[in-house]
Amino acid sequence: MISISYIDLASLSFLVFMLGVLLWMNGFSEVKQLWWSTLRMIAQLLFMGVWLSWVFYSEQIVWVLLVGLIMLIAAGYEVSKRQQYRFKKSRSLLIGLMALSMTSLTLLVGVLTLVIQPDPWYQAQYFIPLLGMLLGNSMTAIGLGLDTLTRNSKQLKEAIEAQLALGRTAKQSLHFVKQQSLHAAMIPVINMLVAAGIISLPGMMTGQILAGIDPIEAVKYQIMIMLLIATSTGLGTLIAVELAGRQIFDARQRLCLDCLINSKKGKA
């Protein structure tokens, strides 16, 4: 593969700097966040590259699982951070971690042991990149689903309480809000599936082709990962929305939105 120099990367980074200037001139107020996110992305990827080189060389399960654990915790943190209304006492983080571990990790172990079957099954070359793709997509979908659930529960408080007053159960009263949450989470996934191969070449397939892998083999790997992503995001969102839905009702099935705090204001 043709090597890219650090000078080339610095030149490309200047494009994002100029983009920020143009956005600022047009009233965009999050320019600093754009620049900070870009710097953070570069630092994280460079650090991960150095670390993965060492992990690949060591081939010890403890280091592979440690990397996976750090990735899982970071993804769970990002899920909770992306919600306008978060649960108190780190419950948003716990919900994110449970949903991600029950889906992404389970599916990954299954596909490594039953489909790809590397020797050993935890081989870092497969374990870490596949986990990263599953966590990244699931994190976005779960974050969208939870954000929609909590925001709409706040906005539609009267409608939910009216359903409860009519004798509906907590689960029945929240059903339409859950539907909206699943819709918000799954539409990007559906769009990704529709666009693959015709409108865009997915990242994993593109990377393998650039590395010289046979296109047909790259396509098979890409189909596999997209099927896993669709399953992981869907199941993860279902689990997260179900767990979160239970948190906004008390033991007597009364709507209890005091458990939510506005992350932008730091209050309920």
Coordinates of N, CA and C in Angstrom, one line a residue, residues 20-263:
G20 N -13.8 25.2 9.3 CA -14.3 25.9 10.6 C -14.4 27.4 10.4
V21 N -13.4 28.0 9.7 CA -13.4 29.4 9.5 C -14.7 29.8 8.7
L22 N -14.9 29.1 7.6 CA -16.1 29.3 6.7 C -17.4 29.1 7.5
L23 N -17.5 28.1 8.3 CA -18.7 27.9 9.1 C -18.9 29.0 10.1
W24 N -17.8 29.4 10.7 CA -17.9 30.5 11.7 C -18.4 31.8 11.1
M25 N -17.9 32.1 9.8 CA -18.3 33.3 9.1 C -19.8 33.2 8.8
N26 N -20.4 32.0 8.7 CA -21.8 31.8 8.4 C -22.6 31.5 9.6
G27 N -22.1 31.8 10.8 CA -22.9 31.8 12.0 C -22.9 30.5 12.8
F28 N -22.0 29.5 12.4 CA -21.9 28.3 13.1 C -21.2 28.5 14.4
S29 N -21.8 28.1 15.5 CA -21.3 28.4 16.8 C -20.4 27.3 17.4
E30 N -20.3 26.1 16.8 CA -19.6 25.0 17.3 C -18.3 24.7 16.6
V31 N -17.7 25.8 16.2 CA -16.4 25.7 15.4 C -15.3 25.1 16.4
K32 N -15.2 25.6 17.6 CA -14.2 25.1 18.5 C -14.4 23.6 18.7
Q33 N -15.6 23.1 18.8 CA -15.9 21.7 19.0 C -15.5 20.9 17.8
L34 N -15.7 21.5 16.6 CA -15.2 20.8 15.4 C -13.7 20.6 15.4
W35 N -13.0 21.7 15.7 CA -11.6 21.6 15.7 C -11.1 20.7 16.8
W36 N -11.6 20.8 18.0 CA -11.2 19.9 19.1 C -11.5 18.5 18.8
S37 N -12.7 18.2 18.2 CA -13.0 16.8 17.8 C -12.0 16.3 16.8
T38 N -11.6 17.1 15.8 CA -10.6 16.7 14.8 C -9.3 16.4 15.5
L39 N -8.8 17.3 16.4 CA -7.5 17.0 17.0 C -7.6 15.7 17.9
R40 N -8.7 15.6 18.6 CA -8.9 14.4 19.4 C -8.9 13.1 18.5
M41 N -9.6 13.2 17.4 CA -9.6 12.0 16.5 C -8.2 11.6 16.0
I42 N -7.4 12.6 15.6 CA -6.1 12.4 15.2 C -5.2 11.8 16.3
A43 N -5.3 12.3 17.5 CA -4.5 11.8 18.6 C -5.0 10.4 19.0
Q44 N -6.3 10.2 19.0 CA -6.8 8.8 19.4 C -6.3 7.8 18.4
L45 N -6.4 8.1 17.1 CA -6.1 7.1 16.1 C -4.6 6.9 16.1
L46 N -3.7 7.9 16.2 CA -2.3 7.7 16.3 C -1.9 6.8 17.5
F47 N -2.5 7.1 18.6 CA -2.3 6.3 19.8 C -2.7 4.9 19.6
M48 N -3.9 4.7 19.0 CA -4.4 3.4 18.8 C -3.5 2.6 17.8
G49 N -3.0 3.3 16.8 CA -2.1 2.7 15.9 C -0.8 2.1 16.5
V50 N -0.2 3.0 17.4 CA 1.0 2.5 18.1 C 0.7 1.4 19.1
W51 N -0.4 1.5 19.8 CA -0.8 0.5 20.7 C -1.2 -0.8 20.0
L52 N -1.9 -0.7 18.9 CA -2.3 -2.0 18.2 C -1.1 -2.7 17.6
S53 N -0.1 -1.9 17.2 CA 1.1 -2.5 16.7 C 1.8 -3.4 17.7
W54 N 1.8 -2.9 18.9 CA 2.4 -3.7 20.0 C 1.5 -4.9 20.4
V55 N 0.1 -4.7 20.4 CA -0.8 -5.7 20.7 C -0.7 -6.8 19.7
F56 N -0.7 -6.5 18.4 CA -0.6 -7.5 17.3 C 0.7 -8.3 17.5
Y57 N 1.8 -7.6 17.9 CA 3.0 -8.3 18.1 C 3.0 -9.3 19.3
S58 N 2.4 -8.9 20.4 CA 2.4 -9.7 21.6 C 1.5 -10.9 21.5
E59 N 0.3 -10.8 20.8 CA -0.6 -11.9 20.6 C -1.1 -12.5 21.9
Q60 N -1.2 -11.7 22.9 CA -1.7 -12.3 24.2 C -3.1 -11.9 24.4
I61 N -4.0 -12.8 24.9 CA -5.4 -12.5 25.0 C -5.7 -11.4 26.0
V62 N -4.9 -11.3 27.1 CA -5.2 -10.3 28.1 C -5.1 -8.9 27.5
W63 N -4.1 -8.6 26.6 CA -4.0 -7.3 26.0 C -5.1 -7.0 25.0
V64 N -5.5 -8.1 24.2 CA -6.6 -7.9 23.3 C -7.9 -7.6 24.0
L65 N -8.2 -8.3 25.1 CA -9.4 -8.1 25.8 C -9.4 -6.7 26.6
L66 N -8.2 -6.3 27.0 CA -8.1 -5.0 27.6 C -8.4 -3.9 26.6
V67 N -7.9 -4.0 25.4 CA -8.3 -3.0 24.4 C -9.8 -3.0 24.1
G68 N -10.3 -4.2 24.0 CA -11.8 -4.3 23.8 C -12.6 -3.7 25.0
L69 N -12.1 -3.9 26.2 CA -12.8 -3.4 27.4 C -12.8 -1.8 27.3
I70 N -11.6 -1.3 27.0 CA -11.5 0.2 26.9 C -12.4 0.7 25.8
M71 N -12.4 0.1 24.7 CA -13.3 0.5 23.6 C -14.8 0.5 24.0
L72 N -15.2 -0.6 24.8 CA -16.5 -0.7 25.2 C -16.9 0.4 26.2
I73 N -16.0 0.7 27.2 CA -16.3 1.7 28.2 C -16.4 3.1 27.5
A74 N -15.5 3.3 26.5 CA -15.5 4.6 25.8 C -16.8 4.8 25.0
A75 N -17.3 3.7 24.4 CA -18.5 3.7 23.6 C -19.7 3.9 24.6
G76 N -19.7 3.3 25.7 CA -20.8 3.5 26.7 C -20.9 4.9 27.2
Y77 N -19.7 5.5 27.4 CA -19.6 6.9 27.9 C -20.2 7.8 26.8
E78 N -19.8 7.6 25.5 CA -20.3 8.4 24.5 C -21.8 8.3 24.3
V79 N -22.4 7.1 24.5 CA -23.8 7.0 24.5 C -24.5 7.9 25.5
S80 N -24.0 7.9 26.7 CA -24.6 8.8 27.8 C -24.4 10.2 27.5
K81 N -23.2 10.6 26.9 CA -22.9 11.9 26.7 C -23.7 12.6 25.6
R82 N -24.2 11.8 24.7 CA -25.0 12.3 23.5 C -26.4 12.6 23.8
Q83 N -26.9 12.3 25.0 CA -28.3 12.5 25.4 C -28.5 13.9 26.0
Q84 N -29.5 14.6 25.6 CA -29.8 15.9 26.2 C -30.3 15.7 27.6
Y85 N -31.2 14.6 27.8 CA -31.7 14.3 29.1 C -31.1 12.9 29.5
R86 N -30.2 13.0 30.6 CA -29.6 11.8 31.0 C -30.2 11.3 32.3
F87 N -30.1 10.0 32.6 CA -30.5 9.5 33.9 C -29.5 9.9 35.0
K88 N -30.0 10.0 36.2 CA -29.1 10.3 37.3 C -28.3 9.1 37.7
K89 N -27.2 9.3 38.4 CA -26.4 8.3 39.0 C -25.8 7.3 38.0
S90 N -25.4 7.9 36.9 CA -24.7 7.1 35.8 C -25.5 6.0 35.2
R91 N -26.8 6.0 35.4 CA -27.6 5.0 34.8 C -27.6 5.0 33.3
S92 N -27.5 6.1 32.7 CA -27.3 6.2 31.2 C -26.1 5.4 30.7
L93 N -25.0 5.6 31.5 CA -23.8 4.8 31.2 C -24.0 3.3 31.3
L94 N -24.6 2.9 32.4 CA -24.8 1.5 32.6 C -25.8 0.9 31.6
I95 N -26.8 1.6 31.2 CA -27.7 1.2 30.1 C -26.9 1.0 28.8
G96 N -26.1 2.0 28.5 CA -25.3 1.9 27.3 C -24.4 0.7 27.3
L97 N -23.7 0.5 28.4 CA -22.7 -0.6 28.5 C -23.4 -2.0 28.4
M98 N -24.6 -2.1 29.1 CA -25.3 -3.3 29.0 C -25.8 -3.6 27.6
A99 N -26.3 -2.6 26.9 CA -26.8 -2.9 25.6 C -25.7 -3.2 24.6
L100 N -24.6 -2.5 24.7 CA -23.4 -2.7 23.8 C -22.8 -4.1 24.1
S101 N -22.6 -4.5 25.3 CA -22.0 -5.7 25.7 C -22.9 -6.9 25.3
M102 N -24.2 -6.8 25.5 CA -25.1 -7.9 25.2 C -25.3 -8.1 23.7
T103 N -24.9 -7.1 22.9 CA -25.1 -7.3 21.4 C -23.8 -7.4 20.7
S104 N -23.0 -6.3 20.7 CA -21.7 -6.2 20.0 C -20.8 -7.3 20.4
L105 N -20.5 -7.5 21.7 CA -19.6 -8.5 22.1 C -20.0 -9.9 21.8
T106 N -21.3 -10.1 22.1 CA -21.9 -11.5 21.8 C -21.8 -11.8 20.4
L107 N -22.2 -10.9 19.5 CA -22.2 -11.2 18.0 C -20.7 -11.4 17.6
L108 N -19.8 -10.6 18.1 CA -18.4 -10.6 17.7 C -17.8 -12.0 18.0
V109 N -18.0 -12.4 19.3 CA -17.5 -13.7 19.7 C -18.1 -14.8 18.8
G110 N -19.4 -14.7 18.5 CA -20.0 -15.7 17.7 C -19.5 -15.8 16.3
V111 N -19.3 -14.7 15.7 CA -18.8 -14.7 14.3 C -17.3 -15.1 14.2
L112 N -16.5 -14.8 15.3 CA -15.1 -15.2 15.3 C -15.0 -16.7 15.5
T113 N -15.8 -17.3 16.3 CA -15.7 -18.7 16.6 C -16.4 -19.6 15.6
L114 N -17.4 -19.1 15.0 CA -18.2 -19.9 14.1 C -18.1 -19.6 12.6
V115 N -17.7 -18.4 12.3 CA -17.7 -18.0 10.8 C -16.2 -17.8 10.4
I116 N -15.5 -16.8 10.9 CA -14.2 -16.6 10.4 C -13.2 -17.6 11.0
Q117 N -13.3 -18.0 12.2 CA -12.5 -19.0 12.9 C -11.0 -18.8 12.7
P118 N -10.5 -17.6 13.2 CA -9.0 -17.5 13.2 C -8.4 -18.3 14.3
D119 N -7.2 -18.5 14.3 CA -6.5 -19.3 15.3 C -5.3 -18.5 15.9
P120 N -5.5 -18.0 17.2 CA -6.6 -18.2 18.1 C -7.8 -17.3 17.7
W121 N -9.0 -17.6 18.4 CA -10.2 -16.9 18.0 C -10.1 -15.4 18.4
Y122 N -9.3 -15.1 19.4 CA -9.2 -13.7 19.8 C -8.1 -12.9 19.0
Q123 N -7.6 -13.4 17.9 CA -6.6 -12.8 17.2 C -6.9 -11.3 17.0
A124 N -5.9 -10.5 17.4 CA -6.2 -9.0 17.4 C -6.5 -8.4 16.0
Q125 N -5.9 -9.0 15.0 CA -6.2 -8.6 13.6 C -7.7 -8.6 13.2
Y126 N -8.4 -9.5 13.8 CA -9.8 -9.6 13.5 C -10.7 -9.0 14.7
F127 N -10.3 -9.3 15.9 CA -11.1 -9.0 17.1 C -11.3 -7.5 17.2
I128 N -10.2 -6.7 17.2 CA -10.3 -5.3 17.5 C -11.0 -4.5 16.3
P129 N -10.6 -4.7 15.1 CA -11.3 -3.9 14.0 C -12.8 -4.2 13.9
L130 N -13.1 -5.5 14.0 CA -14.6 -5.8 14.0 C -15.3 -5.3 15.2
L131 N -14.7 -5.3 16.3 CA -15.4 -4.8 17.5 C -15.6 -3.3 17.4
G132 N -14.5 -2.6 16.8 CA -14.6 -1.2 16.6 C -15.8 -0.8 15.7
M133 N -16.0 -1.5 14.6 CA -17.0 -1.2 13.7 C -18.4 -1.5 14.3
L134 N -18.5 -2.5 15.1 CA -19.8 -2.8 15.7 C -20.1 -1.8 16.8
L135 N -19.1 -1.5 17.6 CA -19.4 -0.5 18.7 C -19.7 0.8 18.2
G136 N -18.9 1.3 17.1 CA -19.1 2.6 16.6 C -20.6 2.8 16.1
N137 N -21.0 1.9 15.3 CA -22.4 2.0 14.7 C -23.5 1.8 15.8
S138 N -23.3 0.8 16.7 CA -24.2 0.6 17.8 C -24.3 1.8 18.7
M139 N -23.2 2.4 19.0 CA -23.1 3.5 19.9 C -24.0 4.6 19.3
T140 N -23.9 4.9 18.0 CA -24.6 6.0 17.4 C -26.1 5.7 17.5
A141 N -26.5 4.5 17.1 CA -27.9 4.1 17.1 C -28.5 4.1 18.5
I142 N -27.8 3.6 19.5 CA -28.3 3.5 20.8 C -28.4 4.9 21.4
G143 N -27.4 5.8 21.1 CA -27.5 7.2 21.6 C -28.7 7.9 21.0
L144 N -29.0 7.7 19.7 CA -30.1 8.3 19.1 C -31.4 7.8 19.7
G145 N -31.5 6.5 19.9 CA -32.7 5.9 20.5 C -33.0 6.4 21.9
L146 N -32.0 6.5 22.7 CA -32.2 6.9 24.1 C -32.5 8.4 24.1
D147 N -31.8 9.2 23.3 CA -32.1 10.6 23.3 C -33.5 10.9 22.9
T148 N -34.0 10.2 21.8 CA -35.4 10.4 21.4 C -36.3 10.0 22.5
L149 N -36.0 8.8 23.2 CA -36.9 8.4 24.2 C -37.0 9.4 25.4
T150 N -35.9 9.9 25.9 CA -36.0 10.8 27.0 C -36.5 12.1 26.6
R151 N -36.2 12.6 25.5 CA -36.7 14.0 25.1 C -38.2 13.9 24.9
N152 N -38.7 12.9 24.2 CA -40.1 12.8 23.9 C -40.9 12.4 25.1
S153 N -40.3 11.7 26.1 CA -41.0 11.5 27.4 C -41.2 12.8 28.1
K154 N -40.2 13.7 28.0 CA -40.3 15.0 28.6 C -41.4 15.9 27.9
Q155 N -41.3 15.9 26.6 CA -42.2 16.7 25.8 C -43.6 16.2 25.8
L156 N -43.8 14.9 25.8 CA -45.1 14.3 25.8 C -45.6 13.8 27.1
K157 N -45.1 14.4 28.2 CA -45.5 14.0 29.5 C -47.0 13.9 29.7
E158 N -47.7 14.9 29.3 CA -49.2 15.0 29.5 C -49.9 13.8 28.7
A159 N -49.4 13.5 27.5 CA -50.0 12.4 26.7 C -49.8 11.1 27.4
I160 N -48.6 10.9 27.9 CA -48.3 9.6 28.6 C -49.1 9.5 29.9
E161 N -49.2 10.6 30.6 CA -50.0 10.5 31.9 C -51.5 10.3 31.6
A162 N -51.9 10.8 30.4 CA -53.3 10.6 30.0 C -53.6 9.2 29.7
Q163 N -52.6 8.5 29.1 CA -52.7 7.1 28.8 C -52.8 6.3 30.1
L164 N -52.0 6.7 31.1 CA -52.0 6.0 32.4 C -53.3 6.2 33.1
A165 N -53.9 7.4 33.0 CA -55.1 7.7 33.6 C -56.3 6.9 33.0
L166 N -56.1 6.5 31.8 CA -57.1 5.7 31.1 C -57.0 4.2 31.5
G167 N -56.0 3.9 32.3 CA -55.9 2.5 32.7 C -54.8 1.7 32.0
R168 N -54.1 2.3 31.1 CA -53.0 1.6 30.4 C -51.9 1.4 31.3
T169 N -51.1 0.3 31.0 CA -49.9 0.0 31.8 C -48.8 1.0 31.4
A170 N -47.7 1.0 32.2 CA -46.6 1.8 31.8 C -46.0 1.4 30.5
K171 N -45.9 0.2 30.2 CA -45.4 -0.3 28.9 C -46.3 0.2 27.8
Q172 N -47.6 0.0 27.9 CA -48.5 0.5 26.9 C -48.5 2.0 26.7
S173 N -48.4 2.7 27.8 CA -48.4 4.2 27.7 C -47.2 4.7 27.0
L174 N -46.1 4.0 27.1 CA -44.8 4.4 26.5 C -44.6 3.8 25.1
H175 N -45.5 3.0 24.6 CA -45.3 2.3 23.4 C -45.0 3.2 22.2
F176 N -45.8 4.3 22.0 CA -45.6 5.1 20.9 C -44.3 5.9 21.0
V177 N -43.9 6.2 22.2 CA -42.6 6.9 22.3 C -41.4 5.9 22.0
K178 N -41.6 4.7 22.3 CA -40.6 3.7 22.0 C -40.5 3.5 20.5
Q179 N -41.7 3.5 19.8 CA -41.7 3.4 18.4 C -40.9 4.6 17.7
Q180 N -41.1 5.8 18.2 CA -40.4 6.9 17.7 C -38.9 6.8 17.9
S181 N -38.5 6.2 19.1 CA -37.1 6.0 19.4 C -36.4 5.0 18.4
L182 N -37.1 3.9 18.2 CA -36.6 2.9 17.3 C -36.5 3.4 15.9
H183 N -37.5 4.2 15.5 CA -37.4 4.8 14.1 C -36.2 5.7 14.0
A184 N -36.0 6.6 15.0 CA -34.9 7.5 14.9 C -33.5 6.8 14.8
A185 N -33.4 5.6 15.6 CA -32.2 4.9 15.6 C -31.9 4.1 14.4
M186 N -33.0 3.5 13.8 CA -32.8 2.6 12.7 C -32.8 3.2 11.3
I187 N -33.3 4.4 11.1 CA -33.4 5.0 9.8 C -31.9 5.1 9.2
P188 N -30.9 5.6 10.0 CA -29.6 5.7 9.5 C -29.0 4.4 9.1
V189 N -29.4 3.3 9.8 CA -28.9 2.0 9.5 C -29.5 1.5 8.2
I190 N -30.8 1.7 8.0 CA -31.5 1.3 6.8 C -30.9 2.1 5.6
N191 N -30.6 3.4 5.8 CA -30.0 4.2 4.7 C -28.7 3.6 4.3
M192 N -27.9 3.2 5.3 CA -26.6 2.7 5.1 C -26.7 1.4 4.3
L193 N -27.6 0.5 4.6 CA -27.8 -0.7 3.9 C -28.2 -0.5 2.4
V194 N -29.1 0.5 2.2 CA -29.6 0.8 0.9 C -28.5 1.4 0.0
A195 N -27.6 2.2 0.6 CA -26.6 2.9 -0.2 C -25.4 2.1 -0.5
A196 N -25.2 1.0 0.3 CA -24.0 0.2 0.1 C -23.8 -0.4 -1.3
G197 N -22.7 -0.1 -1.9 CA -22.4 -0.7 -3.2 C -22.8 0.1 -4.4
I198 N -23.9 0.9 -4.2 CA -24.3 1.7 -5.4 C -24.0 3.1 -5.2
I199 N -24.3 3.7 -4.1 CA -24.0 5.1 -3.8 C -22.7 5.3 -3.2
S200 N -22.3 4.3 -2.3 CA -21.0 4.4 -1.6 C -20.4 3.1 -1.4
L201 N -19.1 3.1 -1.3 CA -18.3 1.9 -1.0 C -18.0 1.9 0.5
P202 N -18.5 0.9 1.3 CA -18.3 1.0 2.7 C -16.8 0.9 3.1
G203 N -16.5 1.4 4.3 CA -15.2 1.6 4.7 C -14.3 0.4 4.8
M204 N -14.8 -0.7 5.3 CA -14.0 -1.9 5.4 C -13.7 -2.5 4.0
M205 N -14.6 -2.5 3.1 CA -14.4 -2.9 1.8 C -13.4 -2.1 1.1
T206 N -13.5 -0.7 1.2 CA -12.5 0.2 0.6 C -11.1 0.0 1.1
G207 N -11.0 -0.2 2.4 CA -9.7 -0.4 3.0 C -9.0 -1.7 2.5
Q208 N -9.8 -2.8 2.4 CA -9.3 -4.0 2.0 C -8.8 -3.9 0.5
I209 N -9.6 -3.3 -0.3 CA -9.3 -3.1 -1.7 C -8.0 -2.3 -1.9
L210 N -7.9 -1.2 -1.1 CA -6.7 -0.4 -1.1 C -5.5 -1.2 -0.7
A211 N -5.7 -2.2 0.2 CA -4.6 -3.0 0.7 C -4.3 -4.2 -0.3
G212 N -5.0 -4.3 -1.4 CA -4.7 -5.3 -2.4 C -5.5 -6.6 -2.3
I213 N -6.5 -6.6 -1.4 CA -7.3 -7.8 -1.3 C -8.2 -8.0 -2.5
D214 N -8.5 -9.2 -2.9 CA -9.4 -9.5 -4.0 C -10.7 -8.9 -3.7
P215 N -11.3 -8.1 -4.7 CA -12.6 -7.4 -4.5 C -13.7 -8.3 -4.0
I216 N -13.8 -9.5 -4.6 CA -14.9 -10.4 -4.2 C -14.8 -10.8 -2.7
E217 N -13.5 -11.1 -2.3 CA -13.3 -11.4 -0.9 C -13.6 -10.2 0.0
A218 N -13.3 -9.0 -0.4 CA -13.6 -7.8 0.3 C -15.1 -7.6 0.4
V219 N -15.8 -7.9 -0.7 CA -17.2 -7.8 -0.7 C -17.9 -8.7 0.4
K220 N -17.4 -10.0 0.4 CA -17.9 -10.9 1.4 C -17.7 -10.5 2.8
Y221 N -16.5 -10.0 3.1 CA -16.3 -9.5 4.4 C -17.2 -8.3 4.8
Q222 N -17.4 -7.4 3.7 CA -18.2 -6.2 4.0 C -19.7 -6.6 4.2
I223 N -20.2 -7.6 3.4 CA -21.6 -8.1 3.7 C -21.7 -8.6 5.1
M224 N -20.7 -9.4 5.5 CA -20.7 -10.0 6.8 C -20.8 -8.9 7.9
I225 N -20.0 -7.9 7.8 CA -19.9 -6.8 8.8 C -21.2 -6.0 8.8
M226 N -21.8 -5.8 7.6 CA -23.0 -4.9 7.6 C -24.2 -5.7 8.1
L227 N -24.2 -7.0 7.9 CA -25.3 -7.8 8.6 C -25.1 -7.8 10.1
L228 N -23.9 -7.9 10.6 CA -23.6 -7.8 12.0 C -24.0 -6.4 12.5
I229 N -23.6 -5.4 11.8 CA -24.0 -4.0 12.2 C -25.5 -3.8 12.4
A230 N -26.2 -4.2 11.3 CA -27.7 -4.1 11.4 C -28.3 -4.8 12.6
T231 N -27.8 -6.0 12.8 CA -28.3 -6.8 13.9 C -27.9 -6.2 15.3
S232 N -26.6 -5.8 15.4 CA -26.1 -5.2 16.6 C -26.8 -3.9 17.0
T233 N -27.0 -3.0 16.0 CA -27.6 -1.7 16.2 C -29.1 -1.9 16.6
G234 N -29.8 -2.8 15.9 CA -31.2 -3.0 16.1 C -31.5 -3.6 17.5
L235 N -30.7 -4.7 17.8 CA -30.9 -5.4 19.1 C -30.4 -4.5 20.3
G236 N -29.3 -3.8 20.0 CA -28.8 -2.9 21.1 C -29.8 -1.8 21.4
T237 N -30.4 -1.2 20.4 CA -31.4 -0.2 20.6 C -32.6 -0.7 21.3
L238 N -33.1 -1.9 20.9 CA -34.2 -2.5 21.6 C -34.0 -2.7 23.1
I239 N -32.8 -3.2 23.4 CA -32.4 -3.5 24.8 C -32.3 -2.1 25.5
A240 N -31.6 -1.2 25.0 CA -31.4 0.1 25.6 C -32.8 0.9 25.9
V241 N -33.6 0.9 24.9 CA -34.9 1.5 25.0 C -35.8 0.8 26.0
E242 N -35.7 -0.5 26.0 CA -36.5 -1.2 27.0 C -36.0 -0.9 28.4
L243 N -34.7 -1.0 28.6 CA -34.1 -0.7 30.0 C -34.4 0.7 30.4
A244 N -34.3 1.7 29.5 CA -34.5 3.1 29.8 C -36.0 3.3 30.1
G245 N -36.9 2.7 29.3 CA -38.3 2.8 29.5 C -38.7 2.5 30.9
R246 N -38.1 1.4 31.5 CA -38.4 1.0 32.8 C -38.0 2.0 33.9
Q247 N -36.9 2.8 33.6 CA -36.4 3.7 34.5 C -37.2 4.9 34.8
I248 N -38.1 5.3 33.8 CA -38.8 6.5 33.9 C -40.2 6.3 34.6
F249 N -40.4 5.1 35.1 CA -41.6 4.8 35.9 C -41.2 4.3 37.2
D250 N -41.9 4.6 38.3 CA -41.6 4.1 39.6 C -42.3 2.7 39.8
A251 N -42.1 2.2 41.0 CA -42.6 0.8 41.2 C -44.2 0.7 41.1
R252 N -44.8 1.9 41.2 CA -46.3 1.9 41.1 C -46.8 2.3 39.7
Q253 N -45.8 2.3 38.8 CA -46.1 2.6 37.4 C -46.6 4.0 37.2
R254 N -46.0 4.9 37.9 CA -46.2 6.3 37.8 C -45.0 7.0 37.0
L255 N -45.3 7.9 36.1 CA -44.3 8.5 35.3 C -43.4 9.4 36.3
C256 N -42.1 9.1 36.2 CA -41.2 9.8 37.2 C -40.0 10.3 36.4
L257 N -40.2 11.6 35.9 CA -39.2 12.2 35.1 C -38.2 13.0 35.9
D258 N -38.3 12.9 37.2 CA -37.3 13.6 38.1 C -36.0 12.8 38.0
C259 N -36.0 11.6 37.5 CA -34.8 10.8 37.3 C -33.9 11.3 36.2
L260 N -34.4 12.2 35.4 CA -33.7 12.8 34.2 C -33.2 14.2 34.5
I261 N -31.9 14.4 34.1 CA -31.4 15.7 34.2 C -31.0 16.3 32.9
N262 N -31.1 17.6 32.7 CA -30.8 18.2 31.4 C -29.2 18.4 31.4
S263 N -28.6 17.6 30.5 CA -27.1 17.6 30.5 C -26.6 19.0 30.1

